[in-house]
Each structure stands twice: as structure tokens, then as C-alpha cells.
Amino acid sequence: MSQENQAEKGRFSKVGLPVAKSYIYPAGRNRLLLFGLGGALAAAALFGADAWLSRGELISNGPLSSAHASFEDDCQACHTSFEPVSDQKCLVCHEKYASDPALHSFDSHYVYRSNDLTRAYRRQGETACFDCHPEHGGRQARIISVGDSKCLPCHEFDAFDSAHPQFDFLAEGQSDDSKLSFTHIRHVQNVRREKTLDDIEEACLACHQPLADGKRFAPIDFELHCQGCHLGPAQRVQSEQLDVLPPGRALVTPQGGLNLGVESLATVRRRQGPGEQWALQASPAEFRERGGTVVKLRLYHEDPWILHNLRMLRRSLYPSAGLADLLKASAQVPSAQADILYREAAATLREYLDGLRGRSDDRSAMRELIDLDRLLSRTEERIRRGNDPMDDAQFLLPDQINPALSNEQVEQIAEFAEQLTAACRKCHILDRATIARVQKDQRVLRRAEFNHRVHILQRRCLDCHGGIPFYDLIGPLAAADQSPEADPQVDRSAIQNLPGIEECRACHQSGLVDDGCVTCHRFHPDERDESRLLLHSGQGFSVGQGGSR
Amino acid sequence: MAAGQPGRQIMAEKTLFRLSVQHQDRWSTFDADSGIVSLSEKLSAEQLRRYEIFKDYREPFLERISPDVTVASWKKGSVLFEEGSYIDLAFFVLEGEVELSLKAGQGQAEASRPILETQPTKPVGWQEADTAAAEKTVYFTKTQFQKSNQIAFLSSLDIDLPPGDVMRLGKGEFFGEIGALNGWPQSVTAQTASDCLLIQIRIPALRRMKEKSEVFKDRIDSIYRKRSLFRQLKESPLFSSCPDTFLVGLSKKVELVSCRPDDVVVAEGTPADSLYLVRSGFVKISRRLGEGQQVLSYLSKGMSFGEPELLFEELEDWACSYSSVGYSELVKFSFSDLRRVVQAHPEVESGLWEQAAARIKQSGGSGRDLHKSEFIQFALEKGLVEGNSVLVIDLNDCTRCDDCVRACADTHGGRPRFVREGDRYANLLITKACYHCQDPVCLIGCPTGAIRRANVGEVVEIRDDICIGCSNCADNCPYDAIVMHDTRSRWGDDAVPKSLRGQERLLASKCDLCYTSASDPACVRNCPQGCAHRVGSIEEFRQLLDERQRV
Amino acid sequence: MKARFQTASRAVDLHRWVQSPAWLKAFLAAAALTMAVGLIQLWTSEFRSGNNWGVAYGITAAVLLASVSAYSIRRRSPGRGPASARHWLQFHIFGGGLFLLMVLMHTAFRLPHGVLAWSLWILSLWLAVSGILGTLIQRWIPRLLTSGLATEANYDRLPDLAKAVREEAESLAEAGSIAVRRYFQDNLQEGFAQLRTRPIFFVDITGGAQAQLRQSSHIRGFLEADEQKTLDRLIELFQAKTELDAHHTLQKALRWWLYGHVPFALVLILLVVVHVLTVLYY
């Protein structure tokens, strides 16, 4: 290096170099850590003190809802150390749901709750309550109102106003058929006339009477709603003139002959067969027998004499009908209500038994009694258990008609049956020698709940039940030349006049009225069994479980 | 003035006390190796005089150098030193035979090991040989080094070894002194062929012997003149095709020139009459531009200048100035002698023309580009041409966190070996950390030989246990790379003469490239921004500059 | 062909934006993977913080937090750490970014409830933001220092250097003529008094020296040749002092931004521990 460079080794090199510890390890180096540690310890002290001495407010996720605020200080009311929040803690107060965990209807929800699709049973202490009802949301939080986000991951109906399917009743292609010859418009006109009502909807209320809670309406019942005009004391409806079947004769002879006729009251009385107690109570004055024919002068609803004879005719057509004999009407019910059939059958059997009990001297009667008793207890057991799926299979008539009968004979029998039930057929429908069961259950919503009271304040009946165009046909602005009987085609086409989902969507859409899942669907089932997410009554865990009941 | 504490001249020569302890200090690491059977204790002046090599010196002098001399006996078959390693000893054979060979064959010897290998050389044994045999002229082969391009290094060993051959040295042979004195790597491998008895002399003693005794100095010079110079001429592109006898003659006629820093060898415009060959150091080529001198290029070891002037009769005067950058040694050939060579051996002429063209190209290119010449000037001044490993910090990325210094301190017991300060070129900071020069100036003047090549490539290290803190090295270092640390202790009363008692004890320390650890130097490894680079040559520096300026 | 290829690859010179494009690519890949997983979850409606995936994100976030914090340990043990500090820093930066992403995924991108949760969220956000600010500072200030200032000085040396400069200036002023001395006292002395921290250096690296020295051109007319030399030297010293101030201000910023990052990190680590404990306990 040259001399001149030696002299000016940089401008600052003459100043002494601080090769000192303070240069290499400056005080500021540890200051950073000290600040941090100080802050950290302060924070730890703060949170720790809060957790142990105070209410743990700082570490909590938020205040509790106002319903639970009274034990906000008592963490152990819900939490167990080192364990997730357990259902049992909720059930301590909410006992309604404690009596039978199965009522949670978690069976299909259970599997998904655990995130384990291979499991179908519930494990001890598995939590479910807080998944839909999370706490620590603040005083104003409404725990009961469960948001759609809890349901939608599995039930992929994004929004009520778009993706929710049409109601079962209408969607499944079931016809609006109550199996009754009924026309709304004519009836409404009659009621209006009779009660001098201007308002159509007031006429609705004459038959459709709301229950005390205002949510639902009383089911239509013949005695309550129809008897006033049909088959009531004021009307005297009589049957047609029918041939009498001589006593001792069978309808269908072994040789293949056919004796069409009805049994007279005297014949039935004499026989005193099972289920024929009614004959002892019937008045002979109601019958007029003349020259081998009989006319019943006064018919009642579910007239036992007509049903008895109809049964006989049916038996001739379907000799091995089995349990169908126990029913008064046909066996068609909505599948969820198959237990109705069982109940009816049981009632009939009880009647039979009552009839048989008094005749202890009749040996065959005793044998029959024992058999029937057995059958009855089995049926009742079936109803009680409710495990096995109930259906109407055993009650259905077989498809094949008695092969011993010729076609002509079958036609004759059918014609005779029609004659027999002429009066019934004014309203009822006869099919295969059986009165078709009236589909009385007018519930559109089976898995959801509808509250008429809150709706009726804002809407009128016909705003939603708009299937039948009342206002167009008989309303004040209807054309005068419209016949009051209107068009039976129109009238009969919407006989139950139940609204579809479009009616609901008019108001229940996003931005307007609440359209969340829980608005209509109850998750926790009602003991009154009015609506369940599962359609099987009394069912606990359905998937491969031995039964928790 | 050294960077840091002011240096104190502690006259080691005057510490007559505890010489035996010094001897122990200095030779303590040598018998760690298996080859040595025994090392002698400190020999008295009397004992030393018995040996031929010391007989010309007077007793007080011998007493003074005795800590640096020992007689070692070696087992047969142990390796004295290997090609490419550095030693700080010279050897004199008393008994036995030493075998020399080129392990890797001609021209491809891996003479310079990569820095990260830690394989210290082992000291070597000696063999006696006839004194008359010492006059035998022997020659050595050229070796190529990893980094430099075709530079013929002047070996410290004057043995000619055709590939595969083995040479033996016997009683009375003396070798190793040139490499030791100059800090150059060995070019051959030496092994004991039988059990040997050797005198081993460390550099401080060698240096004093050379200074003290004209005889010794002449001997070294004549050996060099006869053997090394011959070899270099033989290997240089100019004379490679000449017959040996002619070269021997030529080598007798040359002049050896020694230059101090900034000496002008030849000035522009003066009559040109000689060809120069650079033996060591660096020579700067410059030309007058306006009022000052524009630096065009530089020459290093093995390069020559003057070919254009030799060949072109029209160029009577020197076209550029040539001056020495630091301390350098040159070999001067007169034109008249050379012209006779050219006449006698026409094949030499083509080589000369090639060199001339190269020389003109070198100086012409830079002449037009002021920026390039500025860079070269800077590089020469700041010693970048010297350095084998310069710590360069890119200031554009450096967040001035001093982690590099801290890492150095942590690796070296809390005392950093450099400071993050130095000259700046564009955005690169050239820190005052040891450059590990090719020709370290710091080695000169160390009284105890504590500062030496670490035998791991070019790393220069300071041995703490031997350093007496005289700060000669710190004063010598042109780049302020050596720091004198205050050890906060004092010399024992029996270690120093009365006048120096109670003085602070200093310790010299400098970067050692962390060669004892298996990874990169701590400064480079610990820079979070990755802006610390160790640059090995001027081309690398250029490359770094280009790369980093782009960002 | 070759030239064109080179030009094209220079079009997006990632080195301009980021110190290590390789690390940036790794980070983007990891982030993309995480978001892809998140999108799949969203599609399968699993995306909420209560379930196992949310916990997995939380655990990943905690692991990332712990490993990037280890960087500070690495910086304090230079000899012993594995891998070069450069790789540690890149991991710290990009790991921190990934940490923020994991925290957001852990909370299912919802706002937190409760003091502890809010503290964690805000601290995480702040750390990421302050970290990014730090990287910007670390890229910007060194370039400012290098390109704008002629000298380079160590932070710890600055007081001594300032003192030396001041002493020289004062002695020059003392020895100079009255005009020079007055000029010095009126315009320059205050500037020499102390090492100052002036925010103006962030915007103007010369610190407004031009304006301050404006008067010197006026006074030059009244001075003789040798006094002019003194004046020149004084101006040189003043500019040197201004550069020292610039070094002081900017290098201080480089050191002090850490106070907005590291202490918060420690508090966050502790709060994460509290969070894990409370979640397990309750």
C-alpha cells in the first residue's frame, strides 16, 4: 500500500475504535426481551387473576345469554374441567328433554354430529346441545333461535324461497282426494244462505272450527259438522228396496250359485254372532219387510245393518280377506298413520270379545274367544311397541277375486252392493265392496308446525287456501250469471283446498318474514306428537339399534 | 498505527529470562504428531555452534535465537510436509535421508487446499547428506494452483522432480527456508526414508540469521539464483523452449531488483532497456493523463513487462510507467542479452510477440475506460488484488445490525476479530478484516513466529499462546486488519526485564476464517440479510458489484 | 434467441421485490395449498372453527409461531445455530405470513368474541403488519443510506465522531476571521451542537442542508482566499455532521422498529399458552 494511503486510512480512523462489550452486546439488546417479558407477565397476571379470583370474564368467549345470566359466575354449572360441555348439564334444568334422550330425535342427526359416519350409536357424554345452542353470545343472544347454518350442512336447502321442496302432500303426487264426494262451493253457498252470511270466510268457520290454542283447526267430524244436514234427525233417509236373503241360505252356494240378498234384522238377531251386538239394539220398527224385500226406513251414519251386509258381500268376493273384515272402511291411510288401522282392528276385536264373553256355554264360542283374545293382545302389543314399521299390508284386500265366481256373478254382486249403499254413495265412494276410507287428515305439514293464529291476524283464509276460486265464482264481484253450483269440475278438483309452498313464500322470503328452518320445523318433538321430524311415531334410534325404549 | 490500542515495542530480544519457557511454548504443538520420536530441549549457544550451519554466528546471537531451534528425531516413513501446505520451518539434515516426491504428478498437483479443510501438516524429518552434494543443482517442476491462472509459483524447494521420480536429500542438506520466509506453499511432499535427525529452525530465527549473516544471505540468494530462478525461466512462456544450459547462463546475468511501496521501476518516457519479470508483489501500470496518472492495469507474480519495447525498435521509450504497489521483487533482463537469445533461438520470438500483444491489449483496453481504470486503481490501493478472502458487505442490504461482529466475537471468546468499518466502493463496504493476502506483510517482523499460515490454504492465523503482543504485525498490516486486544493481565516479573515490568499484556488477533469449524466463516453465516460475502479475487469482486448494483 | 430469453426472464425480476424468490415461491405454494384445503372444506360445509379441522389449523398456527420465534434465539447464539441466519430470517418472514393465514383459517374468518380472543386476534394481526413494515424498512433504509450518503459510520461511533467534528469546527471558527466566526455562530453552531434525530431524513436525505448553507455563497464575497478555504472546510464539516445526523436517525429507526414487534410477540406467545390452557380446561 502506498505511503499516501497509509496517511489517510479513512477519515474517521484516527478516532479510537470502540471494540467494547457495549458495542457488541449493547444494552438495548436485552431491553427488547425485557419489554416483551414484562408485557407478557403483566398479561399473564391479568388473565390469571381474572380467571382465578374474578369471574373469568376476560378469558370467556363472551357473556352468557340473559336466560343463563344468573349463573354466569358458576362455570361448573355447564363446564366440566378438561371435558367438553356435557348434555347432562343442560338436562338438569331442561328436563323435558331428559326423560328420554331418544326424543331428541338425534338418531339421524346423531351420526353427523359426531363427524364419524361409521358410527350409529351414541357415546357416553357426547355433546349435542351446544352445537345448536351455543352460549357466550352476549345478553341479547337468543339461544333458542337456531340459525339455518346448523341445519344446512346436512339438509342442503339453501333458502326457503328457492331450494326448499314442495310440501309432501302436494309433491308426492297425491291427489287432492279425500275419497268423499264433496264440493266446497255448494256447501259454502248453502251455509251462507242458511246463516245469512255475506262474508265467505265466515262460512268457512261454520265447519272449520279452530281449536282452543288457535294454532290448529278441529278435524272434520261427521257428527259435528255434517250431521246437521246429512243423515241428521231432521232428515229421513231410507235405503232402497232390497231383496232379503232367506235365513239359512248363503250368498254363494257351494255349487256356484248366487243368492243376492240382505240379511234381515231377525236373522242377525237370532244368530248373535260376534260383532253383531248392534242387532240387539236396533229397532225393528225401522225395517219394513214386504214380499221378500226390505227397506230400512231410517239410515244412520255408519249404519251397522248396511255395513254388516256389505261385509257379507265383500266376503263373498274376497273370502280370505283376513283382517280387512275388522275394518269399517277401506284400509287406505297415509303410511305414517298406519296405526289407525290397528286401533280400529283392536276396537272391533274388543267388541267381538265382549259379545262372546257372555256365552260361556257355547264351546265353539269359547274357542273363538281364546283365539280372538290372542289376536287382540298381539295387536295391542304391536301398537304399544311401535318398533316394527307398521303398514297396511295386512289389511289390504287381496287382488284376486273369488275364483269360484264368474264375471257375471261378480258384476251382479257389485251392482247389488251399489244398490245397498245407494244412500251412502251420496257422499262416500264404494270400491271393491268397501266404503273408501275418508282421508280426513288434512295436515299438509307433517314435519313442520303451522300456527294459524299468528297468520290469521294478517291474512284471510282464502288468501292462502286459494285452490278453489271462491271469490271468482261466488264472491261479491263474481259475475251474476255464474251458476251458484259453479262448475263441479272446478269445485271437485281442489277438494281439500290446501295451500302449497308458494303461498308461504309470498311472505317468508329473505328480507321479509323470517324464513329460517326453525320457524316451522321443530327439532325437539312435541309430546303431543303433532309434528315430528321423523314420521314414525314413538321411534327412537332407527339405525341398527337394539332399541332404547 | 494499529487499529485499536497503540502498539508497544516490547523487545523480545531483551527477554533473556525464561528462554527455555519460550522454547517450550514454541515447540509444544510439534510432537502432537506421530512421526516425531523426540524433540530436544532448548540448546545452548555452545551446543548450537557445533553444527555446521550455525558455526559462523557468535554466541550471544545464538543464545537469542535458541528458542526457535530444536533438534528432532523422526521415525522412518513419516510425512514431513505435503504439497501445497505451508510451513514455517526450515530443515537441516543431520542424519538419515528424506525423500521428496510429487504425489499428484506433473502440473496438476493440488498445491493449494480449499480453505475449509483442516489438515495441518506434520513437521518433517531430516537426513544427513554430503556437504558436497549440496552443490548439486536440482530443479523442480511447475505446479498449478487452484485459483491463479498459469502463474509459475516460485517454489521454496529447489528439487527437480520429473513426474513419478523421487529425490533424496541426505546429511548437510538445507531446505525449506524460502517458502518459510516468504509464506509460500510447498511444491513437493517430503517424507522420511529412514529414521532421521533434523535441525528445525523457525522463521524468526531464520530471518535474523539472514539479516545477521551476509554469508547466509548470499547463500540463499545464490541458491535462488541458481535454482529457483532457473526454474521460473524454464516455466515461463518466454523461455520454455530454450535449452537448459543457455538458461543457466542467462540466469547468471540477470539483476534482482527489490522495491518498496510506490517505487517507480521505470517511468514513462525514459529509455527502455530491460525486460522485467515480477517475482513477488504487484506492479502497477499507469500513464499520464492530464495532471495525474491513470492506472491502466496491474501485474502480479510471474508476469513480465517490456516485451513491446524489446521487439519494436521504434519504441525507444517506455510507453507507460511501471511502479511497485507494495513490496515487490523483480528480475531484470537487459535487452542486449535478450536480443542475443532471440537471434540464437528464433522460437523464443513467437512467444515474445504473443506476450507483447497481450501487454498492449491489457493497457489499451483500460486506457479508454476511465471507470475501469478507476476501479483498478481502487483495487490496487485497497489491496483487493492481494486478498484471498476479503470480507465485503453489501450496504444496500445491510441493516447495520452488527450480527456479523457479534458472531465473530461469540466464536472467538467474546472478542471480535474485525470491525464493520472500512473503505467503500459504490455500495460495497470492504471491511477491515484480514484479507489473507497472497503475500502477507504481517508475517514480516514477528519475533516469535506466532503469526503464520495455518496450513489450511491461505489462512493466516495468530497463535495466542506464542504471541507476545509486540504489535509489529498490527503496525505492518496496511489494511488495519489486526487488532491489539487488552488481555487485562500483566507480564510476570520474570518474563520481562525490569524496565518493562508492570506493562499491560496485549494480544494480537485477526480473522482466521473460522477455519477450525466445519462451516462457513461465522460472519457470513450469521448475517440475516445475507449481505456479507468473502471475495477471493478481483474478478469475484467485480462480479459481486455487477450483481448487487442491479438490485 | 438467447438474448430474447434473457430479456423475458428479466421482465419479472423477483429480486427487486423480495430478497429470496425461492422462499417466496415456497410460501405461495403453502398458502395456496392451505386455501385449497379451505375451499374444499367450504364446499363440503365443514368450514367452521368448532370442529377438528379448526383445531388442526390452530395447532399449525401455534407450531409456526413457536418456530418463527426461535429466530430470536438463533440470533443470540451465532456460533451454535444450524443453517445460516439468512435462511432463518426468510423462514421467519414467510412462516409468519403463513401463521397469519392459519390464524384466520382457525377462526374461520370470523370476528372473535371475548377479551382473550380479541387480544389474540389483534396481536396476531399487529405482528404480521409490523413484520411486513419491518421488511419494508429493512429494504428501504439501507438503500437510502448507501445511495444518499457519502460516508459510512457505525452507530456506536457516532457520538465520538460528532464530537470530533464539532471540536474541529469550533477550533476553526475560533481561529478564523470575524466574518467566518459570525457565520459559524449564526448558522452552523447549532447544527454542530449535538447528534440529532430529525425525521426529515426519511424524506430528504440531505436534511435540508442546501437551504441551510444558502447564506454561505453570499458571505463568500467578503472573504479573502485563505478565509475562503476555512469556510470551505467548515462547510465540509457541516455536511459531514449532517450525514452523521442522517446516519443516527436512520440507523436508529432500523434498531427501534423492533420494539413494535418483539415485545408483542412475547405477549402473544404467552396468550397463546393461556388460550390453549383455557380451551383444554374448559
PDB file of N, CA, C and O in Angstrom, chain A residues 151-183:
ATOM      1  N   CYS A 151     -78.364 -26.363  10.314  1.00  0.00           N
ATOM      2  CA  CYS A 151     -79.118 -27.393   9.600  1.00  0.00           C
ATOM      3  C   CYS A 151     -78.571 -27.607   8.188  1.00  0.00           C
ATOM      4  O   CYS A 151     -78.546 -28.732   7.688  1.00  0.00           O
ATOM      5  N   LEU A 152     -78.173 -26.518   7.582  1.00  0.00           N
ATOM      6  CA  LEU A 152     -77.853 -26.581   6.164  1.00  0.00           C
ATOM      7  C   LEU A 152     -76.676 -27.464   5.789  1.00  0.00           C
ATOM      8  O   LEU A 152     -76.663 -27.970   4.674  1.00  0.00           O
ATOM      9  N   PRO A 153     -75.693 -27.632   6.651  1.00  0.00           N
ATOM     10  CA  PRO A 153     -74.615 -28.539   6.216  1.00  0.00           C
ATOM     11  C   PRO A 153     -75.104 -29.917   5.794  1.00  0.00           C
ATOM     12  O   PRO A 153     -74.511 -30.540   4.923  1.00  0.00           O
ATOM     13  N   CYS A 154     -76.175 -30.396   6.389  1.00  0.00           N
ATOM     14  CA  CYS A 154     -76.670 -31.712   6.004  1.00  0.00           C
ATOM     15  C   CYS A 154     -77.917 -31.618   5.141  1.00  0.00           C
ATOM     16  O   CYS A 154     -78.077 -32.369   4.189  1.00  0.00           O
ATOM     17  N   HIS A 155     -78.797 -30.723   5.485  1.00  0.00           N
ATOM     18  CA  HIS A 155     -80.012 -30.562   4.691  1.00  0.00           C
ATOM     19  C   HIS A 155     -79.775 -29.400   3.754  1.00  0.00           C
ATOM     20  O   HIS A 155     -79.898 -28.252   4.121  1.00  0.00           O
ATOM     21  N   GLU A 156     -79.472 -29.754   2.525  1.00  0.00           N
ATOM     22  CA  GLU A 156     -78.989 -28.694   1.644  1.00  0.00           C
ATOM     23  C   GLU A 156     -80.092 -27.946   0.958  1.00  0.00           C
ATOM     24  O   GLU A 156     -80.213 -27.982  -0.255  1.00  0.00           O
ATOM     25  N   PHE A 157     -80.893 -27.300   1.768  1.00  0.00           N
ATOM     26  CA  PHE A 157     -81.879 -26.407   1.163  1.00  0.00           C
ATOM     27  C   PHE A 157     -81.410 -25.004   1.484  1.00  0.00           C
ATOM     28  O   PHE A 157     -81.554 -24.526   2.571  1.00  0.00           O
ATOM     29  N   ASP A 158     -80.809 -24.395   0.516  1.00  0.00           N
ATOM     30  CA  ASP A 158     -80.147 -23.124   0.800  1.00  0.00           C
ATOM     31  C   ASP A 158     -81.067 -22.082   1.340  1.00  0.00           C
ATOM     32  O   ASP A 158     -80.743 -21.346   2.245  1.00  0.00           O
ATOM     33  N   ALA A 159     -82.188 -21.974   0.750  1.00  0.00           N
ATOM     34  CA  ALA A 159     -83.098 -20.918   1.179  1.00  0.00           C
ATOM     35  C   ALA A 159     -84.515 -21.418   1.033  1.00  0.00           C
ATOM     36  O   ALA A 159     -84.832 -22.217   0.150  1.00  0.00           O
ATOM     37  N   PHE A 160     -85.324 -20.928   1.889  1.00  0.00           N
ATOM     38  CA  PHE A 160     -86.711 -21.362   1.838  1.00  0.00           C
ATOM     39  C   PHE A 160     -87.350 -20.951   0.532  1.00  0.00           C
ATOM     40  O   PHE A 160     -88.143 -21.688  -0.057  1.00  0.00           O
ATOM     41  N   ASP A 161     -87.019 -19.771   0.090  1.00  0.00           N
ATOM     42  CA  ASP A 161     -87.729 -19.265  -1.077  1.00  0.00           C
ATOM     43  C   ASP A 161     -87.201 -19.807  -2.389  1.00  0.00           C
ATOM     44  O   ASP A 161     -87.690 -19.458  -3.446  1.00  0.00           O
ATOM     45  N   SER A 162     -86.194 -20.681  -2.317  1.00  0.00           N
ATOM     46  CA  SER A 162     -85.773 -21.264  -3.593  1.00  0.00           C
ATOM     47  C   SER A 162     -85.629 -22.768  -3.529  1.00  0.00           C
ATOM     48  O   SER A 162     -86.251 -23.491  -4.298  1.00  0.00           O
ATOM     49  N   ALA A 163     -84.804 -23.232  -2.595  1.00  0.00           N
ATOM     50  CA  ALA A 163     -84.428 -24.643  -2.680  1.00  0.00           C
ATOM     51  C   ALA A 163     -85.322 -25.573  -1.867  1.00  0.00           C
ATOM     52  O   ALA A 163     -85.250 -26.785  -2.022  1.00  0.00           O
ATOM     53  N   HIS A 164     -86.152 -25.050  -1.009  1.00  0.00           N
ATOM     54  CA  HIS A 164     -86.979 -25.934  -0.191  1.00  0.00           C
ATOM     55  C   HIS A 164     -88.002 -26.643  -1.073  1.00  0.00           C
ATOM     56  O   HIS A 164     -88.623 -26.023  -1.933  1.00  0.00           O
ATOM     57  N   PRO A 165     -88.170 -27.940  -0.875  1.00  0.00           N
ATOM     58  CA  PRO A 165     -89.082 -28.662  -1.773  1.00  0.00           C
ATOM     59  C   PRO A 165     -90.539 -28.347  -1.448  1.00  0.00           C
ATOM     60  O   PRO A 165     -90.863 -27.830  -0.390  1.00  0.00           O
ATOM     61  N   GLN A 166     -91.371 -28.702  -2.384  1.00  0.00           N
ATOM     62  CA  GLN A 166     -92.802 -28.563  -2.187  1.00  0.00           C
ATOM     63  C   GLN A 166     -93.242 -29.487  -1.061  1.00  0.00           C
ATOM     64  O   GLN A 166     -92.599 -30.476  -0.751  1.00  0.00           O
ATOM     65  N   PHE A 167     -94.332 -29.120  -0.412  1.00  0.00           N
ATOM     66  CA  PHE A 167     -94.821 -29.935   0.704  1.00  0.00           C
ATOM     67  C   PHE A 167     -95.127 -31.347   0.229  1.00  0.00           C
ATOM     68  O   PHE A 167     -95.613 -31.558  -0.884  1.00  0.00           O
ATOM     69  N   ASP A 168     -94.860 -32.289   1.117  1.00  0.00           N
ATOM     70  CA  ASP A 168     -95.021 -33.707   0.781  1.00  0.00           C
ATOM     71  C   ASP A 168     -96.353 -34.013   0.148  1.00  0.00           C
ATOM     72  O   ASP A 168     -96.458 -34.705  -0.846  1.00  0.00           O
ATOM     73  N   PHE A 169     -97.339 -33.491   0.774  1.00  0.00           N
ATOM     74  CA  PHE A 169     -98.700 -33.807   0.371  1.00  0.00           C
ATOM     75  C   PHE A 169     -98.916 -33.489  -1.094  1.00  0.00           C
ATOM     76  O   PHE A 169     -99.483 -34.254  -1.858  1.00  0.00           O
ATOM     77  N   LEU A 170     -98.419 -32.347  -1.475  1.00  0.00           N
ATOM     78  CA  LEU A 170     -98.625 -31.954  -2.861  1.00  0.00           C
ATOM     79  C   LEU A 170     -97.524 -32.475  -3.757  1.00  0.00           C
ATOM     80  O   LEU A 170     -97.727 -32.713  -4.929  1.00  0.00           O
ATOM     81  N   ALA A 171     -96.375 -32.647  -3.162  1.00  0.00           N
ATOM     82  CA  ALA A 171     -95.239 -33.034  -4.009  1.00  0.00           C
ATOM     83  C   ALA A 171     -95.318 -34.477  -4.424  1.00  0.00           C
ATOM     84  O   ALA A 171     -94.876 -34.841  -5.490  1.00  0.00           O
ATOM     85  N   GLU A 172     -95.786 -35.295  -3.538  1.00  0.00           N
ATOM     86  CA  GLU A 172     -95.719 -36.721  -3.850  1.00  0.00           C
ATOM     87  C   GLU A 172     -96.731 -37.130  -4.894  1.00  0.00           C
ATOM     88  O   GLU A 172     -96.898 -38.311  -5.159  1.00  0.00           O
ATOM     89  N   GLY A 173     -97.399 -36.181  -5.405  1.00  0.00           N
ATOM     90  CA  GLY A 173     -98.357 -36.533  -6.459  1.00  0.00           C
ATOM     91  C   GLY A 173     -99.611 -37.167  -5.916  1.00  0.00           C
ATOM     92  O   GLY A 173    -100.377 -37.774  -6.657  1.00  0.00           O
ATOM     93  N   GLN A 174     -99.725 -37.013  -4.628  1.00  0.00           N
ATOM     94  CA  GLN A 174    -101.010 -37.499  -4.108  1.00  0.00           C
ATOM     95  C   GLN A 174    -102.109 -36.611  -4.621  1.00  0.00           C
ATOM     96  O   GLN A 174    -101.977 -35.399  -4.671  1.00  0.00           O
ATOM     97  N   SER A 175    -103.147 -37.203  -4.966  1.00  0.00           N
ATOM     98  CA  SER A 175    -104.248 -36.378  -5.472  1.00  0.00           C
ATOM     99  C   SER A 175    -104.958 -35.749  -4.300  1.00  0.00           C
ATOM    100  O   SER A 175    -104.941 -36.247  -3.180  1.00  0.00           O
ATOM    101  N   ASP A 176    -105.546 -34.638  -4.592  1.00  0.00           N
ATOM    102  CA  ASP A 176    -106.308 -33.953  -3.562  1.00  0.00           C
ATOM    103  C   ASP A 176    -107.648 -34.679  -3.414  1.00  0.00           C
ATOM    104  O   ASP A 176    -108.700 -34.189  -3.789  1.00  0.00           O
ATOM    105  N   ASP A 177    -107.557 -35.862  -2.920  1.00  0.00           N
ATOM    106  CA  ASP A 177    -108.750 -36.702  -2.953  1.00  0.00           C
ATOM    107  C   ASP A 177    -109.039 -37.199  -1.564  1.00  0.00           C
ATOM    108  O   ASP A 177    -108.255 -37.962  -1.002  1.00  0.00           O
ATOM    109  N   SER A 178    -110.134 -36.726  -1.019  1.00  0.00           N
ATOM    110  CA  SER A 178    -110.477 -37.176   0.315  1.00  0.00           C
ATOM    111  C   SER A 178    -111.361 -38.419   0.272  1.00  0.00           C
ATOM    112  O   SER A 178    -111.838 -38.875   1.291  1.00  0.00           O
ATOM    113  N   LYS A 179    -111.584 -38.887  -0.908  1.00  0.00           N
ATOM    114  CA  LYS A 179    -112.458 -40.047  -1.094  1.00  0.00           C
ATOM    115  C   LYS A 179    -113.865 -39.742  -0.623  1.00  0.00           C
ATOM    116  O   LYS A 179    -114.560 -40.568  -0.046  1.00  0.00           O
ATOM    117  N   LEU A 180    -114.221 -38.538  -0.882  1.00  0.00           N
ATOM    118  CA  LEU A 180    -115.552 -38.098  -0.481  1.00  0.00           C
ATOM    119  C   LEU A 180    -116.104 -37.298  -1.647  1.00  0.00           C
ATOM    120  O   LEU A 180    -115.389 -36.483  -2.231  1.00  0.00           O
ATOM    121  N   SER A 181    -117.392 -37.476  -1.938  1.00  0.00           N
ATOM    122  CA  SER A 181    -117.972 -36.630  -2.982  1.00  0.00           C
ATOM    123  C   SER A 181    -118.389 -35.332  -2.342  1.00  0.00           C
ATOM    124  O   SER A 181    -119.483 -35.220  -1.784  1.00  0.00           O
ATOM    125  N   PHE A 182    -117.547 -34.445  -2.416  1.00  0.00           N
ATOM    126  CA  PHE A 182    -117.780 -33.234  -1.639  1.00  0.00           C
ATOM    127  C   PHE A 182    -117.450 -32.047  -2.519  1.00  0.00           C
ATOM    128  O   PHE A 182    -116.454 -32.043  -3.213  1.00  0.00           O
ATOM    129  N   THR A 183    -118.288 -31.059  -2.506  1.00  0.00           N
ATOM    130  CA  THR A 183    -117.985 -29.837  -3.251  1.00  0.00           C
ATOM    131  C   THR A 183    -118.061 -28.683  -2.280  1.00  0.00           C
ATOM    132  O   THR A 183    -119.085 -28.437  -1.636  1.00  0.00           O
TER     133      THR A 183
END
